[in-house]
CSV table of C-alpha atoms in Angstrom, one decimal:
chain,number,residue,atom,x,y,z
A,1,MET,CA,-173.6,-121.9,61.9
A,2,ILE,CA,-174.7,-122.5,58.1
A,3,LYS,CA,-177.6,-120.2,58.8
A,4,ASN,CA,-175.3,-117.6,60.0
A,5,GLY,CA,-172.9,-118.0,57.1
A,6,ILE,CA,-176.0,-117.7,54.5
A,7,ILE,CA,-177.4,-114.4,56.3
A,8,PHE,CA,-173.7,-113.0,56.6
A,9,GLY,CA,-173.0,-113.8,52.9
A,10,LEU,CA,-176.4,-112.4,51.6
A,11,LEU,CA,-175.8,-109.1,53.6
A,12,GLY,CA,-172.4,-109.0,52.4
A,13,PHE,CA,-173.5,-109.4,48.7
A,14,ILE,CA,-176.2,-106.8,49.1
A,15,VAL,CA,-173.8,-104.2,50.8
A,16,VAL,CA,-171.3,-104.8,48.0
A,17,PHE,CA,-173.8,-104.8,45.2
A,18,GLY,CA,-175.5,-101.6,46.8
A,19,ILE,CA,-172.0,-99.7,47.0
A,20,LEU,CA,-171.4,-100.6,43.2
A,21,PHE,CA,-175.1,-99.5,42.3
A,22,LEU,CA,-174.5,-96.2,44.2
A,23,LYS,CA,-171.2,-95.5,42.5
A,24,GLU,CA,-172.8,-95.8,39.2
A,25,LEU,CA,-175.7,-93.3,40.4
A,26,THR,CA,-172.9,-90.7,41.5
A,27,LYS,CA,-171.2,-90.7,38.1
A,28,GLU,CA,-171.6,-87.7,36.1
A,29,GLY,CA,-172.5,-87.9,32.4
A,30,GLY,CA,-175.3,-90.1,30.7
A,31,ASN,CA,-178.3,-89.2,28.6
A,32,ASP,CA,-179.6,-86.8,31.3
A,33,ILE,CA,-176.2,-84.8,31.4
A,34,ALA,CA,-176.1,-85.0,27.6
A,35,GLU,CA,-179.8,-83.7,27.2
A,36,MET,CA,-178.9,-80.7,29.9
A,37,VAL,CA,-175.8,-79.8,27.7
A,38,THR,CA,-177.8,-79.7,24.7
A,39,ASN,CA,-180.6,-77.6,26.1
A,40,ASP,CA,-177.7,-75.2,27.4
A,41,TYR,CA,-176.4,-74.8,23.9
A,42,ILE,CA,-180.0,-74.2,22.5
A,43,THR,CA,-180.4,-71.4,25.0
A,44,ARG,CA,-176.9,-69.9,24.3
A,45,GLY,CA,-177.7,-70.1,20.6
A,46,LYS,CA,-180.9,-68.5,20.7
A,47,PHE,CA,-179.1,-65.6,22.6
A,48,PHE,CA,-176.4,-65.4,19.9
A,49,SER,CA,-179.1,-65.4,17.0
A,50,PHE,CA,-180.6,-62.5,18.8
A,51,ILE,CA,-177.2,-60.6,18.8
A,52,VAL,CA,-176.1,-61.5,15.3
A,53,ARG,CA,-179.5,-61.1,13.4
A,54,GLU,CA,-178.9,-57.4,12.4
A,55,TYR,CA,-175.7,-58.6,10.6
A,56,VAL,CA,-177.5,-61.6,9.1
A,57,GLU,CA,-180.3,-59.3,7.9
A,58,MET,CA,-177.6,-57.3,6.1
A,59,GLU,CA,-175.6,-60.5,5.0
A,60,ASP,CA,-172.6,-58.8,6.5
A,61,GLU,CA,-170.0,-61.4,7.0
A,62,ILE,CA,-167.5,-59.1,8.7
A,63,GLY,CA,-169.9,-58.1,11.3
A,64,SER,CA,-171.3,-61.8,11.8
A,65,SER,CA,-167.8,-63.0,12.2
A,66,ALA,CA,-166.7,-60.3,14.8
A,67,VAL,CA,-169.8,-61.2,16.7
A,68,LEU,CA,-169.0,-64.8,16.7
A,69,ASN,CA,-165.2,-64.2,17.8
A,70,MET,CA,-166.4,-61.8,20.5
A,71,LEU,CA,-168.7,-64.7,22.0
A,72,LYS,CA,-166.5,-67.6,21.1
A,73,GLU,CA,-165.5,-67.9,24.7
A,74,ASN,CA,-169.0,-68.8,25.6
A,75,PHE,CA,-169.1,-71.8,23.3
A,76,LYS,CA,-165.8,-73.5,24.4
A,77,GLY,CA,-167.3,-76.8,24.5
A,78,ALA,CA,-168.7,-76.6,21.0
A,79,LYS,CA,-166.8,-78.5,18.0
A,80,ASN,CA,-167.9,-75.7,15.4
A,81,ILE,CA,-170.5,-72.9,15.0
A,82,THR,CA,-171.8,-71.7,11.7
A,83,VAL,CA,-173.7,-68.5,10.8
A,84,ILE,CA,-175.6,-68.8,7.4
A,85,THR,CA,-178.2,-66.9,5.4
A,86,ASN,CA,-181.4,-68.6,4.0
A,87,ASP,CA,-179.9,-69.5,0.9
A,88,GLY,CA,-176.9,-71.3,2.7
A,89,THR,CA,-174.1,-68.8,2.3
A,90,ILE,CA,-171.8,-68.9,5.5
A,91,LEU,CA,-171.4,-65.5,7.0
A,92,ALA,CA,-169.3,-66.7,9.9
A,93,ASP,CA,-167.5,-70.1,11.2
A,94,PHE,CA,-165.0,-71.2,13.7
A,95,ASP,CA,-163.0,-71.8,10.4
A,96,SER,CA,-162.8,-68.5,8.7
A,97,THR,CA,-161.8,-69.9,5.4
A,98,LYS,CA,-165.2,-71.3,4.9
A,99,VAL,CA,-166.8,-67.7,4.9
A,100,LEU,CA,-169.0,-66.9,1.8
A,101,GLU,CA,-168.9,-70.7,0.9
A,102,LYS,CA,-172.1,-72.8,0.8
A,103,PHE,CA,-173.2,-74.6,4.0
A,104,LYS,CA,-173.3,-78.4,3.4
A,105,GLY,CA,-175.2,-79.6,6.3
A,106,THR,CA,-178.9,-80.1,6.9
A,107,MET,CA,-180.9,-76.8,7.0
A,108,VAL,CA,-183.3,-75.9,9.7
A,109,GLY,CA,-186.0,-74.8,7.3
A,110,ASN,CA,-189.3,-73.9,8.9
A,111,LYS,CA,-188.6,-75.9,12.3
A,112,GLU,CA,-188.2,-74.1,15.5
A,113,ILE,CA,-185.1,-76.1,16.7
A,114,GLN,CA,-183.5,-78.8,14.8
A,115,LYS,CA,-181.3,-81.6,16.6
A,116,VAL,CA,-179.6,-84.2,14.4
A,117,GLN,CA,-177.6,-87.0,15.9
A,118,GLU,CA,-174.8,-88.5,13.6
A,119,GLY,CA,-172.9,-91.1,15.6
A,120,LYS,CA,-171.1,-89.2,18.5
A,121,ASN,CA,-171.9,-85.9,17.1
A,122,MET,CA,-175.0,-83.7,17.8
A,123,TYR,CA,-176.0,-81.0,15.4
A,124,ILE,CA,-178.2,-78.2,16.6
A,125,GLY,CA,-179.9,-75.9,14.3
A,126,ILE,CA,-181.4,-72.6,15.3
A,127,PRO,CA,-183.3,-69.9,13.0
A,128,VAL,CA,-182.2,-66.3,13.1
A,129,LYS,CA,-185.3,-64.2,13.0
A,130,SER,CA,-186.2,-60.4,12.5
A,131,GLY,CA,-189.6,-60.3,14.0
A,132,ASP,CA,-191.5,-63.3,12.7
A,133,LYS,CA,-189.5,-63.4,9.4
A,134,LYS,CA,-186.7,-66.2,9.3
A,135,ILE,CA,-183.4,-64.4,7.9
A,136,GLY,CA,-180.8,-67.1,8.6
A,137,GLU,CA,-179.6,-70.0,10.7
A,138,ILE,CA,-177.2,-70.9,13.4
A,139,HIS,CA,-175.7,-74.4,13.4
A,140,ILE,CA,-173.8,-75.8,16.6
A,141,ALA,CA,-171.9,-79.0,16.2
A,142,LEU,CA,-171.2,-80.9,19.6
A,143,ASP,CA,-169.1,-83.7,20.4
A,144,MET,CA,-171.3,-85.7,22.7
A,145,GLU,CA,-168.5,-88.3,23.7
A,146,LYS,CA,-167.3,-85.2,25.7
A,147,PHE,CA,-170.6,-85.2,27.8
A,148,GLU,CA,-172.0,-88.7,27.6
A,149,LYS,CA,-170.8,-91.8,29.6
A,150,LYS,CA,-172.1,-95.3,29.3
A,151,LYS,CA,-174.3,-96.6,32.4
A,152,GLY,CA,-174.7,-100.1,33.6
A,153,PHE,CA,-172.8,-102.9,35.1
A,154,ASP,CA,-170.0,-105.0,33.6
A,155,THR,CA,-169.3,-108.4,34.4
A,156,LYS,CA,-166.6,-107.6,36.7
A,157,LYS,CA,-168.8,-105.9,39.0
A,158,ILE,CA,-171.1,-108.8,39.1
A,159,ILE,CA,-168.1,-111.2,40.0
A,160,TYR,CA,-167.2,-108.8,42.8
A,161,ALA,CA,-170.5,-109.0,44.4
A,162,VAL,CA,-170.6,-112.8,43.9
A,163,ALA,CA,-167.1,-113.2,45.4
A,164,SER,CA,-168.1,-110.9,48.4
A,165,PHE,CA,-171.0,-113.3,49.2
A,166,LEU,CA,-168.6,-116.4,49.3
A,167,ILE,CA,-166.2,-114.5,51.3
A,168,PHE,CA,-168.7,-113.4,53.7
A,169,PHE,CA,-170.6,-116.8,53.6
A,170,ILE,CA,-167.3,-118.7,54.7
A,171,ALA,CA,-166.7,-116.1,57.3
A,172,GLY,CA,-170.2,-116.4,58.8
A,173,LEU,CA,-169.5,-120.2,59.4
A,174,PHE,CA,-166.8,-119.5,61.9
A,175,ILE,CA,-168.6,-116.6,63.5
A,176,LYS,CA,-171.2,-117.0,66.2
A,177,GLY,CA,-174.0,-114.3,66.5
A,178,GLY,CA,-173.6,-113.5,62.8
A,179,LYS,CA,-176.8,-111.2,62.6
A,180,LYS,CA,-175.2,-108.9,65.1
A,181,GLU,CA,-171.8,-108.6,63.4
A,182,VAL,CA,-173.6,-108.1,60.0
A,183,ALA,CA,-175.5,-105.3,61.4
A,184,GLN,CA,-172.3,-103.8,62.6
A,185,VAL,CA,-170.7,-104.3,59.1
A,186,ILE,CA,-173.8,-102.5,57.4
A,187,ASP,CA,-173.2,-99.4,59.8
A,188,THR,CA,-169.7,-98.9,58.9
A,189,SER,CA,-168.4,-95.7,57.4
A,190,SER,CA,-168.0,-97.2,53.8
A,191,LEU,CA,-171.8,-96.7,52.9
A,192,THR,CA,-171.9,-93.4,54.7
A,193,ALA,CA,-169.0,-92.1,52.7
A,194,GLU,CA,-170.7,-93.2,49.3
A,195,VAL,CA,-173.9,-91.6,50.3
A,196,GLU,CA,-171.9,-88.2,51.2
A,197,ASN,CA,-170.3,-88.5,47.7
A,198,LEU,CA,-173.6,-88.7,46.1
A,199,LYS,CA,-174.7,-85.5,48.0
A,200,GLN,CA,-171.6,-83.8,47.0
A,201,VAL,CA,-172.1,-84.7,43.4
A,202,ILE,CA,-175.9,-83.5,43.6
A,203,SER,CA,-174.5,-80.2,45.1
A,204,ASN,CA,-172.0,-79.7,42.4
A,205,LEU,CA,-174.6,-80.1,39.7
A,206,LYS,CA,-176.6,-77.4,41.4
A,207,LYS,CA,-173.8,-75.2,41.6
A,208,GLU,CA,-173.0,-75.8,37.9
A,209,GLU,CA,-176.8,-75.1,37.2
A,210,GLU,CA,-176.6,-71.8,39.2
A,211,GLY,CA,-173.4,-70.8,37.2
A,212,THR,CA,-175.0,-71.5,34.0
A,213,ILE,CA,-178.0,-69.3,35.0
A,214,LYS,CA,-175.5,-66.5,36.1
A,215,ILE,CA,-173.7,-66.8,32.7
A,216,ILE,CA,-177.0,-66.4,30.9
A,217,GLU,CA,-178.0,-63.2,32.9
A,218,ASP,CA,-174.5,-61.8,32.3
A,219,LYS,CA,-174.9,-62.5,28.5
A,220,LYS,CA,-178.5,-60.7,28.7
A,221,LYS,CA,-176.8,-57.6,30.2
A,222,GLU,CA,-174.1,-57.9,27.4
A,223,ILE,CA,-176.7,-58.1,24.9
A,224,GLU,CA,-178.5,-55.0,26.3
A,225,THR,CA,-175.3,-53.1,26.2
A,226,ILE,CA,-174.5,-54.1,22.5
A,227,GLU,CA,-177.8,-53.0,21.4
A,228,LYS,CA,-177.6,-49.6,23.0
A,229,GLU,CA,-174.2,-49.2,21.2
A,230,ILE,CA,-175.7,-50.3,18.0
A,231,ILE,CA,-178.6,-47.7,18.4
A,232,THR,CA,-176.3,-45.0,19.2
A,233,LYS,CA,-174.1,-45.8,16.2
A,234,LYS,CA,-177.0,-46.0,13.8
A,235,LYS,CA,-178.1,-42.5,15.0
A,236,GLU,CA,-174.6,-41.1,14.6
A,237,LEU,CA,-174.4,-42.6,11.1
A,238,GLU,CA,-177.8,-41.0,10.3
A,239,ASN,CA,-176.5,-37.8,11.5
A,240,ILE,CA,-173.4,-38.2,9.3
A,241,ASN,CA,-175.7,-39.0,6.3
A,242,ALA,CA,-177.7,-35.9,6.9
A,243,GLU,CA,-174.6,-33.7,7.2
A,244,PHE,CA,-173.2,-35.2,3.9
A,245,SER,CA,-176.5,-34.4,2.2
A,246,ASN,CA,-176.5,-30.8,3.6
A,247,ILE,CA,-172.8,-30.4,2.2
A,248,SER,CA,-173.9,-31.6,-1.2
A,249,GLU,CA,-176.6,-29.0,-1.4
A,250,LYS,CA,-174.3,-26.2,-0.1
A,251,ARG,CA,-171.9,-27.2,-2.9
A,252,LYS,CA,-174.8,-26.8,-5.5
A,253,GLU,CA,-175.6,-23.4,-4.1
A,254,ILE,CA,-172.0,-22.4,-4.5
A,255,GLU,CA,-171.8,-23.7,-8.1
A,256,ASN,CA,-174.8,-21.6,-8.9
A,257,LEU,CA,-173.5,-18.6,-7.3
A,258,LYS,CA,-170.2,-18.9,-9.2
A,259,SER,CA,-172.2,-19.2,-12.4
A,260,GLU,CA,-174.4,-16.1,-11.4
A,261,LEU,CA,-171.1,-14.3,-10.5
A,262,ALA,CA,-169.5,-15.1,-14.0
A,263,SER,CA,-172.7,-14.1,-15.8
A,264,LEU,CA,-172.6,-10.6,-13.8
A,265,GLU,CA,-169.0,-10.2,-14.5
A,266,VAL,CA,-169.5,-10.7,-18.2
A,267,LYS,CA,-172.5,-8.0,-18.2
A,268,LEU,CA,-170.2,-5.6,-16.2
A,269,GLU,CA,-167.4,-6.0,-18.8
A,270,ASP,CA,-170.1,-5.4,-21.5
A,271,LYS,CA,-171.2,-2.1,-19.8
A,272,ARG,CA,-167.7,-1.1,-19.3
A,273,SER,CA,-167.1,-1.7,-23.0
A,274,GLU,CA,-170.2,0.4,-23.9
A,275,LEU,CA,-169.1,3.3,-21.6
A,276,GLU,CA,-165.7,3.4,-23.2
A,277,ASN,CA,-167.2,3.3,-26.6
A,278,LEU,CA,-169.6,6.3,-25.7
A,279,GLU,CA,-166.7,8.3,-24.2
A,280,LYS,CA,-164.8,7.6,-27.2
A,281,ASN,CA,-167.2,8.7,-29.8
A,282,ILE,CA,-168.1,11.8,-27.7
A,283,LYS,CA,-164.3,12.9,-28.0
A,284,GLU,CA,-164.0,12.0,-31.5
A,285,MET,CA,-167.2,14.2,-32.2
A,286,LYS,CA,-166.0,17.2,-30.2
A,287,GLU,CA,-162.7,17.1,-32.0
A,288,LYS,CA,-164.1,16.6,-35.7
A,289,VAL,CA,-167.1,18.9,-35.5
A,290,PRO,CA,-166.5,22.8,-35.1
A,291,VAL,CA,-169.2,24.8,-33.8
A,292,GLU,CA,-170.1,27.7,-36.3
A,293,ASN,CA,-173.0,29.5,-34.8
A,294,GLU,CA,-175.0,29.7,-31.5
A,295,GLU,CA,-177.8,27.3,-32.9
A,296,GLU,CA,-175.3,24.6,-33.7
A,297,ALA,CA,-173.6,25.3,-30.2
A,298,LEU,CA,-176.9,24.9,-28.5
A,299,LEU,CA,-177.6,21.6,-30.6
A,300,GLY,CA,-174.4,20.5,-29.4
A,301,ASN,CA,-174.9,21.2,-25.8
A,302,LEU,CA,-178.2,19.3,-26.1
A,303,ILE,CA,-176.8,16.2,-27.8
A,304,GLY,CA,-173.8,16.5,-25.1
A,305,ASN,CA,-176.3,16.7,-22.2
A,306,ASN,CA,-178.3,13.8,-23.8
A,307,ILE,CA,-174.9,11.7,-24.0
A,308,ASP,CA,-173.9,12.7,-20.6
A,309,ALA,CA,-177.2,11.3,-19.2
A,310,ARG,CA,-176.8,8.2,-21.1
A,311,LEU,CA,-173.2,8.0,-19.4
A,312,GLU,CA,-174.6,8.6,-16.0
A,313,GLU,CA,-177.2,5.9,-16.5
A,314,LYS,CA,-174.4,3.6,-17.8
A,315,LYS,CA,-172.4,4.4,-14.7
A,316,LYS,CA,-175.4,3.7,-12.4
A,317,GLN,CA,-175.8,0.2,-13.9
A,318,GLU,CA,-172.1,-0.4,-13.6
A,319,VAL,CA,-172.2,0.6,-9.9
A,320,GLU,CA,-175.5,-1.6,-9.3
A,321,LEU,CA,-173.7,-4.5,-11.0
A,322,THR,CA,-170.7,-4.2,-8.9
A,323,GLN,CA,-172.8,-4.0,-5.8
A,324,ARG,CA,-174.6,-7.4,-6.8
A,325,ILE,CA,-171.2,-9.0,-7.5
A,326,VAL,CA,-169.8,-8.0,-4.2
A,327,ALA,CA,-173.1,-9.3,-2.3
A,328,LYS,CA,-172.7,-12.6,-4.3
A,329,ARG,CA,-169.2,-12.9,-3.2
A,330,ARG,CA,-170.0,-12.1,0.3
A,331,GLU,CA,-172.7,-14.9,0.1
A,332,GLU,CA,-170.1,-17.5,-1.3
A,333,ILE,CA,-167.9,-16.7,1.5
A,334,THR,CA,-170.5,-17.3,4.1
A,335,ILE,CA,-171.6,-20.5,2.6
A,336,SER,CA,-167.9,-21.6,2.2
A,337,ALA,CA,-167.6,-20.9,5.8
A,338,ARG,CA,-170.5,-23.0,6.7
A,339,ILE,CA,-169.3,-25.9,4.6
A,340,GLU,CA,-165.9,-25.7,6.4
A,341,ALA,CA,-167.5,-25.9,9.8
A,342,LYS,CA,-169.7,-28.8,8.8
A,343,LYS,CA,-166.5,-30.7,7.4
A,344,LYS,CA,-164.9,-30.2,10.7
A,345,GLU,CA,-168.0,-31.5,12.5
A,346,LEU,CA,-168.1,-34.6,10.2
A,347,MET,CA,-164.2,-35.3,10.9
A,348,GLU,CA,-165.1,-35.1,14.7
A,349,LEU,CA,-167.9,-37.6,14.2
A,350,GLU,CA,-165.7,-39.9,12.2
A,351,LYS,CA,-163.0,-39.9,15.0
A,352,LYS,CA,-165.7,-40.6,17.4
A,353,ILE,CA,-167.1,-43.7,15.6
A,354,GLU,CA,-163.5,-45.0,15.3
A,355,SER,CA,-163.2,-44.6,18.8
A,356,LEU,CA,-166.4,-46.5,19.4
A,357,LYS,CA,-165.3,-49.4,17.1
A,358,LYS,CA,-162.1,-49.7,19.0
A,359,GLN,CA,-163.9,-49.8,22.4
A,360,ALA,CA,-166.6,-52.4,20.9
C-alpha cells in the first residue's frame, strides 16, 4: 500500500512537473525570439538603406524623410529610426524636429553591423553604402521588453509539484493496483492538450516566419518599382536640363540677330541720308548753274550721268540692305517660334513630373 502510494505520488509529481515544464517551452519570447526579431530588423534596415542611399549621398533631408515616412508602417515595432550622414547630421527621424541636428548615439564606423544593448533597449546600426563607399548610417532603436520574456521556474511552480506528490501519495495509500491507475492518469487528455498546444505554437512561429519572408519579397518588389521610377525621373530631368540649355543658346542667337539688325538698320539710314544729300546737291547744282554752250551742256550731262550712276549704286546698296534686314527678321521669327515650342514642351514635362511626384 505504501509502495503504491510512493509510486503514485512520484508519477503525479512527474506529470505535474512535466506539464509545468512543457508550458514554459510553449511560451513565446525569450532570447531566441529576441534574436530572431533583431535579425529581422537588421534585414529590414538593409533594404531601407538600399532605398534611401541616393538621398543620403545627396544629403537630401527632404527625400530621406519622405522615404522613411513611406516605409514607417514596416517598422511599427521600432522605438525610433534615424538616418544620418557620415559626419552625424540627421537627415530623417521619427521625430522630425531632430532633422539637421547632430546624432548623439554611437556611430557604426567601419563595422558592417552594430548591435548595442543598453538596459532594455537594443540599438542597431547599419551602414548606408554607395558601391563599396560608406556614405551614411541607419540607426534602429528597439524596446526589447516587447519581445523578451524571462524563462525558468519560480518557487510557486516547485510548490505545486511537491504538493501534487503529497496528494497523489496519500491517494495511493487507499487505492489498490496503484500502478494501473497511475498509468491511466498519465494517459489523460491533459498531457495531450499540452502537446497539441506546443505544436500549435510551433505552427504559429512557422506562419510568422513565412509572413516575414513574404513581406521581404513584397519590399523587394517595391524597391524595384521605386528604382525604376527614380531612373525615369532622372532621364526626364536630364531632358529638361538639355532643353533649358538649348533655350539659352537660342536666346543668345536672337540677341546676336537683334544686334546685327540694329547695325544693318543704322547702315541703311546712313545710305538713305547719303542718297538724300546727293539728290539735294544735284537739284541745287541744276538750279544754280546755267548751261551757256554745248560743251558745258555735254559736260553737265556727263556729270549728271556720273551722279545718276552713283545714285543707282546707292539704291542697289539700299535694296540689298533691306533684303538682308528682311532675311534677318525672318530668321528671328523662326527662332522665336522654335523657342515658344520648346517652352510648351518644357511646361508639359514639368506637369508630368508633378504628376509622378503625386503618384509616388
